[in-house]
Coordinates of C-alpha atoms and ligand atoms in Angstrom, one line a residue:
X191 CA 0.0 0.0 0.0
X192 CA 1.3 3.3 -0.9
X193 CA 0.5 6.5 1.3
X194 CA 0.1 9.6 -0.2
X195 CA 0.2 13.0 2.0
X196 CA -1.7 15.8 1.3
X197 CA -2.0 19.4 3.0
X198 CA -5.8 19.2 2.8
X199 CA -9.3 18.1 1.9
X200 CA -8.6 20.1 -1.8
X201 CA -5.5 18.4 -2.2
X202 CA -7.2 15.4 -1.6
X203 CA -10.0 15.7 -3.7
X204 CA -7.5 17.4 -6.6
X205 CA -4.5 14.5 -6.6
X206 CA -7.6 11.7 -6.6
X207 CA -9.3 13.3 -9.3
X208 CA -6.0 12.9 -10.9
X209 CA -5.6 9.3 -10.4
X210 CA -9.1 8.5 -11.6
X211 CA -8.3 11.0 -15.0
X212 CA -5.6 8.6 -15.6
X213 CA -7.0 5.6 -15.5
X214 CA -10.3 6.9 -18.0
X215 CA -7.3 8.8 -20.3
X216 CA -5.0 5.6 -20.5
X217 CA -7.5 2.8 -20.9
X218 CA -8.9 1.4 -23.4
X219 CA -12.4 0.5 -22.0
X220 CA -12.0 1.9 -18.4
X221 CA -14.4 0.7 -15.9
X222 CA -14.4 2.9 -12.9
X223 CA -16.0 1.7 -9.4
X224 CA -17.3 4.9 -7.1
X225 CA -18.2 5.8 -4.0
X226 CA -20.2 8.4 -2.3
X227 CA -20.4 10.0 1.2
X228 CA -18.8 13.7 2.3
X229 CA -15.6 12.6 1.2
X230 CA -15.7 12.4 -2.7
X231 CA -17.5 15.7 -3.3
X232 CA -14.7 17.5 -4.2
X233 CA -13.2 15.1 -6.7
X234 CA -16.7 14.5 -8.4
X235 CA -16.5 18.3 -8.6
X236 CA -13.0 18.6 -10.3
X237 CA -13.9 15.2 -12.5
X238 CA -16.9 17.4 -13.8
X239 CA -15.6 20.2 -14.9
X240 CA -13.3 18.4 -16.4
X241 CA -15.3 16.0 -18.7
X242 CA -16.7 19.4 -19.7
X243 CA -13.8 20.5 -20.6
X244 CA -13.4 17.7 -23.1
X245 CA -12.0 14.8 -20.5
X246 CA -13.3 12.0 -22.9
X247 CA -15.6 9.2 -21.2
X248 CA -17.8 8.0 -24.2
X249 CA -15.9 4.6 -23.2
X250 CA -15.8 4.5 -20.0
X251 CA -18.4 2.5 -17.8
X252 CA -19.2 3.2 -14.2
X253 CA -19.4 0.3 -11.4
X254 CA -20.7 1.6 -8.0
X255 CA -19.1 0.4 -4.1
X256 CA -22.7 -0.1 -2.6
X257 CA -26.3 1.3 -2.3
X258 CA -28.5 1.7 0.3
X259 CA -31.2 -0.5 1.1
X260 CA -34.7 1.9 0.5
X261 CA -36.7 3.6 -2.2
X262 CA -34.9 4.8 -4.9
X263 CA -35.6 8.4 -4.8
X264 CA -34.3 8.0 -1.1
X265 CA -32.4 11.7 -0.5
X266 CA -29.7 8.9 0.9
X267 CA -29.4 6.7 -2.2
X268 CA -26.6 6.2 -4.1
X269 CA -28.2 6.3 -7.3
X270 CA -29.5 10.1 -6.4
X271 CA -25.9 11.0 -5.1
X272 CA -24.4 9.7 -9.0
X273 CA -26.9 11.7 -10.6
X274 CA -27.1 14.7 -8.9
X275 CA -23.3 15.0 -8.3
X276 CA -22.0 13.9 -11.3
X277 CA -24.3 12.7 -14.3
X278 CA -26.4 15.1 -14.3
X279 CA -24.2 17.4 -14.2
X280 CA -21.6 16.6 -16.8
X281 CA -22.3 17.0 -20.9
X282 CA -20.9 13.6 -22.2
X283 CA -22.7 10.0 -21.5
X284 CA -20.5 7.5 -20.2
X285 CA -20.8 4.0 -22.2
X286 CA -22.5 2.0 -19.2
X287 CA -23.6 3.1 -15.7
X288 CA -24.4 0.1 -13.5
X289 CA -25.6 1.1 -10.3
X290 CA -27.2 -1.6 -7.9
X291 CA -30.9 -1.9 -7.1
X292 CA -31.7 -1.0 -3.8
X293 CA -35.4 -1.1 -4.1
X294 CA -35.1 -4.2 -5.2
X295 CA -37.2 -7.1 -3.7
X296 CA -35.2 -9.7 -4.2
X297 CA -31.4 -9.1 -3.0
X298 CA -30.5 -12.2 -3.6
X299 CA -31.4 -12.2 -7.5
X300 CA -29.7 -8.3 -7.1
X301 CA -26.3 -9.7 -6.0
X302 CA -26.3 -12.7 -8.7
X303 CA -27.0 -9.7 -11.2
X304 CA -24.2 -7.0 -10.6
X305 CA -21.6 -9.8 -9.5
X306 CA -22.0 -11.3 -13.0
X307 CA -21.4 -7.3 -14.4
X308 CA -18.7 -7.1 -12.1
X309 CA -17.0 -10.2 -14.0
X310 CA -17.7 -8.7 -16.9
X311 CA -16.4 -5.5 -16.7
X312 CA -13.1 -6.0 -14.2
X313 CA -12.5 -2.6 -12.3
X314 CA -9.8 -0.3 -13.4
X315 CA -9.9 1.3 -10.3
X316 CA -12.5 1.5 -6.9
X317 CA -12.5 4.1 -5.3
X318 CA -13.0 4.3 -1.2
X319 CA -14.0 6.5 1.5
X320 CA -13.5 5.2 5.2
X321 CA -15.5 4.5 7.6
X322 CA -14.8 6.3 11.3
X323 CA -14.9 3.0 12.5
X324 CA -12.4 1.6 9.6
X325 CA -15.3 0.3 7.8
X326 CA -14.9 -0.1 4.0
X327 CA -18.1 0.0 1.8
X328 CA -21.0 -1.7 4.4
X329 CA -17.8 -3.9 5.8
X330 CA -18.5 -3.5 8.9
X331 CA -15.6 -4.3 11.6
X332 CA -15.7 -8.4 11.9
X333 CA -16.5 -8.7 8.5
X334 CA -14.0 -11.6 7.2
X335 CA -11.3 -10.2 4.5
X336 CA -12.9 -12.9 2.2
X337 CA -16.2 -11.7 1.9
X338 CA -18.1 -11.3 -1.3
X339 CA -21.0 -8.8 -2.3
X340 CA -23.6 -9.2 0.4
X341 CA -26.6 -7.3 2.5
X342 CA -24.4 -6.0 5.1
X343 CA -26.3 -4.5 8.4
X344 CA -24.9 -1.0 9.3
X345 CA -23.3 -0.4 12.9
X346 CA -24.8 2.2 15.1
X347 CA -22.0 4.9 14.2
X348 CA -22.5 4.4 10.6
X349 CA -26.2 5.0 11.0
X350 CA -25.7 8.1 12.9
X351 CA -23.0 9.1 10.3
X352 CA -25.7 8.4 6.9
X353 CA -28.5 10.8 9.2
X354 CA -25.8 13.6 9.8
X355 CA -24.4 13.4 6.1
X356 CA -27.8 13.5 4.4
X357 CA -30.0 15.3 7.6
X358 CA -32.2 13.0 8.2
X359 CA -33.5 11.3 11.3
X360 CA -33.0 7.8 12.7
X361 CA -36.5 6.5 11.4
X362 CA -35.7 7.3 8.0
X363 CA -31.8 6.5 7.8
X364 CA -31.0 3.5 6.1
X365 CA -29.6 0.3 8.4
X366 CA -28.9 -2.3 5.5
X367 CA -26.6 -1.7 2.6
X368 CA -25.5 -3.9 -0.6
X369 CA -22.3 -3.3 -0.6
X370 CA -18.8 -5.3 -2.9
X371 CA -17.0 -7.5 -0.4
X372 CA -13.7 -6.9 1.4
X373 CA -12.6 -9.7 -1.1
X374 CA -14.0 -7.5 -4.3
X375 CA -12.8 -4.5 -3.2
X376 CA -8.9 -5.8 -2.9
X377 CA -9.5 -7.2 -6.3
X378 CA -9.8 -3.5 -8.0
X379 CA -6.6 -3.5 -10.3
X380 CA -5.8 -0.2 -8.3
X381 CA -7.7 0.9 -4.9
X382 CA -7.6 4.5 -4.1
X383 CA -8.8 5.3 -0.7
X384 CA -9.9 8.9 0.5
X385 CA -9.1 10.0 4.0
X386 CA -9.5 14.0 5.0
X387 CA -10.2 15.1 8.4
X388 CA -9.7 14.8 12.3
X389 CA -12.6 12.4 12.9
X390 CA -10.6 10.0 10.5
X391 CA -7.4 10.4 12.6
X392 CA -7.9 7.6 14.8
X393 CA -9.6 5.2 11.6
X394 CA -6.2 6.1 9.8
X395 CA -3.6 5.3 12.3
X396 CA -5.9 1.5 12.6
X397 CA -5.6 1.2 9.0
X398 CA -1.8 2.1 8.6
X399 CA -0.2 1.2 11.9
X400 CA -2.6 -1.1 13.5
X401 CA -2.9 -4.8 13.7
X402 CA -4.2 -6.2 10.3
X403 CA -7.6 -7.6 11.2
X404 CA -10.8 -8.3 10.6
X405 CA -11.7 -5.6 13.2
X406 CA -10.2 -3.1 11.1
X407 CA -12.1 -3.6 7.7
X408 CA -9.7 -1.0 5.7
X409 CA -5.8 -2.7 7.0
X410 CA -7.1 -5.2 4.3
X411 CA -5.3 -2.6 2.5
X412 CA -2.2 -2.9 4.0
X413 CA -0.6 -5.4 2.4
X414 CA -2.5 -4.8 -1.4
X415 CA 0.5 -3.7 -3.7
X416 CA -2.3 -2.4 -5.9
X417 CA -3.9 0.4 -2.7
X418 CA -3.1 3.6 -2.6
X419 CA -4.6 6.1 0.1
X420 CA -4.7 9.4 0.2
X421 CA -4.4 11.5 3.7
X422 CA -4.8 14.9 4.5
X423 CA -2.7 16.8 7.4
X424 CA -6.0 16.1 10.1
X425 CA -6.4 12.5 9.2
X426 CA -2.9 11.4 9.2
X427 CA -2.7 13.5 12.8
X428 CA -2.3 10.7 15.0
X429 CA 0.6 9.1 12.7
X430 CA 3.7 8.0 14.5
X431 CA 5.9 8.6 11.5
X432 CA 5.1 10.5 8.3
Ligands
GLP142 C1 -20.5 5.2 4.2 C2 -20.5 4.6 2.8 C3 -19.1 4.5 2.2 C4 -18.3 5.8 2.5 C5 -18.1 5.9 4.0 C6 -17.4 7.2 4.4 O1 -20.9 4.2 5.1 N1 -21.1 3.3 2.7 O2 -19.2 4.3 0.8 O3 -17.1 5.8 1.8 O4 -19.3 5.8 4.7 O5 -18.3 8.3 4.3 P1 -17.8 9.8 4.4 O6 -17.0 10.1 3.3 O7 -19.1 10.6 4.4 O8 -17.1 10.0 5.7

């Protein structure tokens, strides 16, 4: 895993948007795998203005980390989030956007569906936020590193995180997500996780100094020769070297 510091959450958001510009300017086909949360919002805003500035991504198709379990016009959703922070916004239609169902009545028949695109269309790159508890998509901590797409059951703090990030109140905040597997995600040819802020300080130091473990979803990472995370000077605060 390589470790990438950054001054703060715009050099963040700028250097990722450069890795993910890379990967749709150098490959052929490129399939790129997003996220969503506080954390991206500044690269989705530098990747747009730069697909309107001619960043080509007529062949590119777009995989998605997870989605919440509720209606689909959900304020939450994942599927609103894509559309309303990047295609929407942008004046160029990717080839393929496969986002997962989260509406869906049948999971099971949900999961066969976007692991068979997900086979079909090998990730470039995934892109990551993290979790304040080192979670990675819905992984939870105790989620085994071998995990494969699955209804994952959110963790108090992660509940309370999805109601402060979208304002909404515990009755209406999502508590189940479909989310890629610890296993999936390392399997990304390149991983790029996102890491900005104090209350990711203590998540961080788990993740590069802590004990690699189950209990710490993200140190999957650790030993990946294909991760790279990016930390700005608040997240990477509690570091013992730098
Ligand atoms: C959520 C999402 C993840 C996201 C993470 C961090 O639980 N399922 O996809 O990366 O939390 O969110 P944030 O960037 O808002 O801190």
């Amino acid at each position: 895993m390589e470790i990438i510091y950054v001054k703060d959450y715009d050099e963040m958001s700028e250097m990722g948007f450069q890795v993910i510009k890379e990967v749709i300017e150098t490959k052929e086909s490129p399939v790129v795998s997003l996220n969503t949360g506080g954390t991206p919002k500044g690269l989705y805003k530098y990747l747009v203005e730069a697909i309107n500035q001619g960043l080509n991504i007529n062949d590119t198709t777009i995989l998605s980390l997870d989605e919440y379990i509720g209606p689909k016009d959900a304020v939450y959703t994942v599927k609103n989030y894509m559309h309303k922070r990047l295609i929407d916004l942008v004046n160029q239609k990717p080839k393929n956007i496969f986002l997962m169902d989260g509406d869906t009545q049948d999971t099971d028949e949900e999961i066969k569906r976007y692991k068979e695109l997900l086979a079909k269309y090998p990730r470039d790159i995934q892109l990551l936020g993290l979790g304040t508890n080192a979670h990675l998509g819905a992984n939870e901590p105790g989620t085994p590193f071998d995990t494969m797409m699955f209804l994952a059951q959110h963790h108090e703090s992660t509940i309370q995180a999805t109601m402060r990030e979208y304002g909404i109140d515990r009755e209406e905040a999502p508590t189940e997500m479909l989310t890629l597997g610890l296993k999936e995600i390392a399997e990304a040819k390149n991983v790029l996780l996102l890491a900005s802020g104090k209350h990711k300080a203590q998540a961080v130091k788990n993740l590069v100094e802590g004990e690699i473990t189950p209990d710490c979803p993200a140190s999957i990472l650790r030993d990946c020769k294909n991760a790279t995370i990016i930390v700005d000077e608040e997240a990477a605060s509690l570091l013992s070297k730098k």
